[in-house]
Short mmCIF file of C-alpha atoms in Angstrom, two decimals:
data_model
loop_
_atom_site.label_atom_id
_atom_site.label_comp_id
_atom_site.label_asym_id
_atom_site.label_seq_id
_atom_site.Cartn_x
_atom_site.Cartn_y
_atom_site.Cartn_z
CA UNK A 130 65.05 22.94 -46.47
CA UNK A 131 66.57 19.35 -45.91
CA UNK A 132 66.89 17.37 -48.78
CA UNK A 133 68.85 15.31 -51.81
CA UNK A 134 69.28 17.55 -55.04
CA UNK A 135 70.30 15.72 -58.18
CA UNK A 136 71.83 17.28 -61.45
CA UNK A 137 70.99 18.20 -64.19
CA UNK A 138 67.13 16.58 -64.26
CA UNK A 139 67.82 15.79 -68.23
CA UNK A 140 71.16 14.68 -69.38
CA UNK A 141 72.37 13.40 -72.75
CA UNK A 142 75.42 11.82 -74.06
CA UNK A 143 76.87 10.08 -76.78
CA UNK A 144 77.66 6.72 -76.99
CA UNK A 145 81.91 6.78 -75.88
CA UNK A 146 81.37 8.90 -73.64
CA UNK A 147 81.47 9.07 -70.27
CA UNK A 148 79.42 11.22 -67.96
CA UNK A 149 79.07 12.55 -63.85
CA UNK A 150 75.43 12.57 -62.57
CA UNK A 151 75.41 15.07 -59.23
CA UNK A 152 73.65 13.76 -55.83
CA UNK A 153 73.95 16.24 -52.83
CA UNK A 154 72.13 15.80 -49.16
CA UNK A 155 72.63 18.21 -46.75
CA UNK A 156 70.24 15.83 -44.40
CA UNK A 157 73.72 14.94 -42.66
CA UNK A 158 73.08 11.10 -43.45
CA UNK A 159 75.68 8.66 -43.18
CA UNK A 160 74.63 6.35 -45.98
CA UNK A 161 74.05 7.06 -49.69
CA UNK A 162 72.88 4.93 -52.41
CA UNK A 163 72.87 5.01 -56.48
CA UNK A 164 69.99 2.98 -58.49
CA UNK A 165 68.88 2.54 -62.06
CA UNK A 166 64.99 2.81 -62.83
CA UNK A 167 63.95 0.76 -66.05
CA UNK A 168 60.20 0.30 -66.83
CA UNK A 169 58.66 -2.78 -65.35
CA UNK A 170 62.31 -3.44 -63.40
CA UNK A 171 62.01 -1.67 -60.56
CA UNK A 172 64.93 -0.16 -58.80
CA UNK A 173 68.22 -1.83 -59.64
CA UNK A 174 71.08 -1.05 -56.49
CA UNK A 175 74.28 0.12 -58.33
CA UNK A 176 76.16 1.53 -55.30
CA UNK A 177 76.20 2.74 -52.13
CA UNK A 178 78.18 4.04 -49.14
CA UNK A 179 78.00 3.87 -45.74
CA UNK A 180 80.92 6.22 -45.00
CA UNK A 181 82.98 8.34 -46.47
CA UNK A 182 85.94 7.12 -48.54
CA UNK A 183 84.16 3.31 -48.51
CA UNK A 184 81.92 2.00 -51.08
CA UNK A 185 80.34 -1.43 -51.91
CA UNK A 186 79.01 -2.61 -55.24
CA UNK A 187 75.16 -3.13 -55.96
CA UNK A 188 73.87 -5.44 -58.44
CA UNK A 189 74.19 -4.03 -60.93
CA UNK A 190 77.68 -2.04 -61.00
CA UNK A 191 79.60 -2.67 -63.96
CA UNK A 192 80.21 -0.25 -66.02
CA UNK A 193 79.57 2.49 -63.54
CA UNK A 194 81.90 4.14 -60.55
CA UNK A 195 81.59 6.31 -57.35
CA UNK A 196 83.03 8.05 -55.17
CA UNK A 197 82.18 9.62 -51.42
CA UNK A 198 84.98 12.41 -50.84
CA UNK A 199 82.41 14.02 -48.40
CA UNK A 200 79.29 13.31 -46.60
CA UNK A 201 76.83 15.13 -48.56
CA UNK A 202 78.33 14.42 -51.59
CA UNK A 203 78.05 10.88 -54.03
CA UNK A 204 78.66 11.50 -57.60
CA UNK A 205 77.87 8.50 -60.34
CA UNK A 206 80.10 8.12 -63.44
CA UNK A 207 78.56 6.11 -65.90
CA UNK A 208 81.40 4.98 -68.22
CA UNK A 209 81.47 4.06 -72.09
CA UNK A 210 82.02 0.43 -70.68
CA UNK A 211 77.81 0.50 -69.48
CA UNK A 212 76.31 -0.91 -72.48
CA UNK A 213 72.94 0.05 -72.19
CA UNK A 214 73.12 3.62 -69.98
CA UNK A 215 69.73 4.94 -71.13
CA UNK A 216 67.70 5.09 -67.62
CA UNK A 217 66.26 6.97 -64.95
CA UNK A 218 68.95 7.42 -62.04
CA UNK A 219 67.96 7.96 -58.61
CA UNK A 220 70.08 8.83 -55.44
CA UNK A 221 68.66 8.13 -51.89
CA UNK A 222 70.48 8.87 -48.10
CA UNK A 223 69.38 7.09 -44.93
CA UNK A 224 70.56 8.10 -41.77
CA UNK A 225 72.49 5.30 -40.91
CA UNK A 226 71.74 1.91 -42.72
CA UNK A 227 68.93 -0.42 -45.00
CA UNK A 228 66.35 0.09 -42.00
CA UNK A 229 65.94 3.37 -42.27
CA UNK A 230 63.70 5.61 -44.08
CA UNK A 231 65.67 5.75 -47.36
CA UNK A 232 65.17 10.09 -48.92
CA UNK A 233 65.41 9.96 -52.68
CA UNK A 234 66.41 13.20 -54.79
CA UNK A 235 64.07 13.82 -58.08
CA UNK A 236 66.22 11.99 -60.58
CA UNK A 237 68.09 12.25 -63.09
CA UNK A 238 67.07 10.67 -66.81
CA UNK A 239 69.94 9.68 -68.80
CA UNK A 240 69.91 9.49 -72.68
CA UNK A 241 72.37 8.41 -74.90
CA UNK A 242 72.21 9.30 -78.72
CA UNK B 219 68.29 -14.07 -50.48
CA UNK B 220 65.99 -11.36 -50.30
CA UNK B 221 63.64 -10.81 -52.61
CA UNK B 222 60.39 -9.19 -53.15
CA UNK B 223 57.47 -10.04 -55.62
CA UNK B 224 54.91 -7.30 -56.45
CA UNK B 225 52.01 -9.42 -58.24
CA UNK B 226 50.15 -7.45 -61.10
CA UNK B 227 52.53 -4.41 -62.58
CA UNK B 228 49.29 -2.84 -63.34
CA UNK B 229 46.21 -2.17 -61.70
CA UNK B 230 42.99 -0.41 -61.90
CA UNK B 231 40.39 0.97 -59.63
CA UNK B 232 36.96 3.02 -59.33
CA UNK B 233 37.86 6.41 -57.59
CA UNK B 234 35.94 5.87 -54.02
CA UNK B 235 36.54 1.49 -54.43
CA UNK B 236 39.30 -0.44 -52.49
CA UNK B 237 42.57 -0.23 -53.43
CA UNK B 238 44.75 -3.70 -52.72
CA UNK B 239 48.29 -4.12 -53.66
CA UNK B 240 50.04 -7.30 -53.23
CA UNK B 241 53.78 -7.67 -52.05
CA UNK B 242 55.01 -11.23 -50.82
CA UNK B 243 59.26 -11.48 -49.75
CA UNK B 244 61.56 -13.77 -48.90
CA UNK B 245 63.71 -12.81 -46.51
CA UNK B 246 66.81 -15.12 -44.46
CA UNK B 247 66.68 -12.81 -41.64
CA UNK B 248 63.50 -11.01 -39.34
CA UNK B 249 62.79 -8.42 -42.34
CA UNK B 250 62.31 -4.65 -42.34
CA UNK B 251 59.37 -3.82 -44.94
CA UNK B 252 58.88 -0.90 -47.06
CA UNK B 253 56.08 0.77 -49.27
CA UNK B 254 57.31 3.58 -51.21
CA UNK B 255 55.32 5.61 -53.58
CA UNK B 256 56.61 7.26 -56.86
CA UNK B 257 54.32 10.34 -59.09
CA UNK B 258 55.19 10.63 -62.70
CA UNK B 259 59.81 12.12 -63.27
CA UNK B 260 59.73 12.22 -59.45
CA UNK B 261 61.52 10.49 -56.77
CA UNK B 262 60.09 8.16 -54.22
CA UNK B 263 58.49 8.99 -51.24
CA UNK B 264 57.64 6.80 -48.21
CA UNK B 265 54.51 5.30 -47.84
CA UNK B 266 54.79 3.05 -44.47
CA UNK B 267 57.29 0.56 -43.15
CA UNK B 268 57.10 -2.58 -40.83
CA UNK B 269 60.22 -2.83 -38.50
CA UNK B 270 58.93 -4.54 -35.36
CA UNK B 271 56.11 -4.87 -33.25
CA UNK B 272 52.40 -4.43 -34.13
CA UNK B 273 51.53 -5.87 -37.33
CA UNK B 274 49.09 -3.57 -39.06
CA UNK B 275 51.03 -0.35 -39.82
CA UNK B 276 49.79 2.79 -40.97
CA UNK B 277 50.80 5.37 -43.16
CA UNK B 278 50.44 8.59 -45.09
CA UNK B 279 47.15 9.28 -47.36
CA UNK B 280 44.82 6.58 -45.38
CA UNK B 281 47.26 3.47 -46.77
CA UNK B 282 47.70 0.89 -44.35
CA UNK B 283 50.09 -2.44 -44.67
CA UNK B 284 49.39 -5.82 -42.65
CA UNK B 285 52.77 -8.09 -41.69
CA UNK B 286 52.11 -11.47 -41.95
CA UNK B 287 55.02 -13.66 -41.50
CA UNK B 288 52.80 -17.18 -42.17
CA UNK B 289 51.79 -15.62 -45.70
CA UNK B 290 55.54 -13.59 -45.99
CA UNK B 291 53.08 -10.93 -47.84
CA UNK B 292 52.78 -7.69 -46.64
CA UNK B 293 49.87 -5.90 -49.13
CA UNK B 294 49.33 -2.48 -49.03
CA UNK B 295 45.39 -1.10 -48.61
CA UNK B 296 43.59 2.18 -48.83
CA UNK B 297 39.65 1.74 -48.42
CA UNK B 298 38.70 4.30 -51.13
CA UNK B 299 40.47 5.86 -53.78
CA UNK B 300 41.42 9.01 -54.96
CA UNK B 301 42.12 10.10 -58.10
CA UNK B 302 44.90 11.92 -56.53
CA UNK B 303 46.47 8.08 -55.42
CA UNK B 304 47.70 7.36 -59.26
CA UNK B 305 50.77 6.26 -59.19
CA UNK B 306 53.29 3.71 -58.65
CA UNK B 307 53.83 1.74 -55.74
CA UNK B 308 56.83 0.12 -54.62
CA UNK B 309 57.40 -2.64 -51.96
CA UNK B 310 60.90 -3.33 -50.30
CA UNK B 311 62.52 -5.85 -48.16
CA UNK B 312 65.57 -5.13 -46.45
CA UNK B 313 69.25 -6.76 -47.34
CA UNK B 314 70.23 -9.66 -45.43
CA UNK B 315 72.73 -7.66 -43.97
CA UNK B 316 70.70 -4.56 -43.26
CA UNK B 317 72.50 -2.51 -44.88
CA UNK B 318 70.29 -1.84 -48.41
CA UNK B 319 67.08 -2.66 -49.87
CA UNK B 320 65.83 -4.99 -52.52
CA UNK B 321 63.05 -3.47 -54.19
CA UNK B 322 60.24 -4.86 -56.34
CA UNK B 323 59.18 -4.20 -59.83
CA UNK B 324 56.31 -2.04 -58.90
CA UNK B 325 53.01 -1.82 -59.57
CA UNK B 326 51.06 1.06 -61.62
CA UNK B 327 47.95 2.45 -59.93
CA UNK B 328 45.27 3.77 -61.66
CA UNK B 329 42.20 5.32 -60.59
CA UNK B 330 39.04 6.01 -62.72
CA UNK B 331 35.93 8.17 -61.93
#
């Protein structure tokens, strides 16, 4: 099956520390994007990618990196510099750009202690 | 700048009555619309999307989405509800360069019997 996995579903941390959330698509989509889900915010853009080894900042980037070493691959570090990490995370692909269909993965919900 | 507004983060509906979200944008450039829908820890799913063409676009699940450009609204519609529709519903505007999407705050669905 074609899809966007994201690991682990639960993930929690202590404040200092910094942490990798996992986003794989083997949909063989060009373009890959990071967000942070807050209640009553929406979907916040953090990164995204529209080729490997290039990366543009969302709106909400600081305090965060990525990087796109592959295709199917899109990994999110949230540093100890994020002040308020807590949040649902959510990775999406699109074939090629913003008009497409954008395929999320399941999440991944972020607590720090 | 693109943005979206999603008025009422919360609303509530008979199971079998009319379901009517509003979404107005404001978009710079000819805009690319989105409805996405998101179930309790999940990802999102698409609902519908407006690229070009005929107005009224239909989805998924009996939802439906009317483009008007006069109004810049483009409201999502289902003429009865299922219990089964609770959820969240998202509406999206594409980036000014096409490349993303700005996404609005959402609005919570519910359905009663």
């Amino acid at each position: 099956d074609g899809g966007i996995t994201q690991s682990p579903k639960y993930l929690f941390r202590k404040e200092g520390q910094n942490v990798t959330l996992s986003c794989e698509q083997n949909l063989n989509h060009d373009a890959m994007y990071w967000y942070r889900q807050d209640p009553g915010q929406g979907l916040r853009l953090i990164y995204y990618s529209q080729i490997v080894n290039d990366f543009q900042k969302g709106d909400i980037a600081e305090g965060y990196s990525v990087s796109r070493e592959k295709k199917e691959s899109f990994p999110l570090t949230v540093t100890s510099a994020q002040k308020n990490p807590t949040a649902f995370y959510l990775c999406a692909s699109t074939e090629r750009g913003g008009t497409d269909t954008q395929y999320f993965g399941p999440g991944t919900r972020l607590t720090v202690l | 700048a693109q943005s979206v507004t999603q008025l009422g983060s919360h609303v509530s509906v008979s199971e079998g009555a009319l379901v009517l979200l509003r979404c107005n944008y404001s978009s710079s450039v000819p805009p690319y619309l989105f409805w996405y829908v998101q179930y309790p820890n999940q990802g999102l799913q698409l609902l519908l999307k407006y690229t070009t063409g005929a107005t009224l676009v239909k989805g998924i699940n009996g939802f439906e989405a009317e483009f008007k450009k006069s109004e810049t609204s483009f409201h999502l519609t289902k003429p009865s509800a299922h219990m089964s529709d609770a959820a969240e519903y998202f509406c999206a505007v594409s980036g000014e360069g096409y490349n993303k999407l700005i996404f609005g705050a959402g609005t919570r669905l519910a359905v009663h019997p």
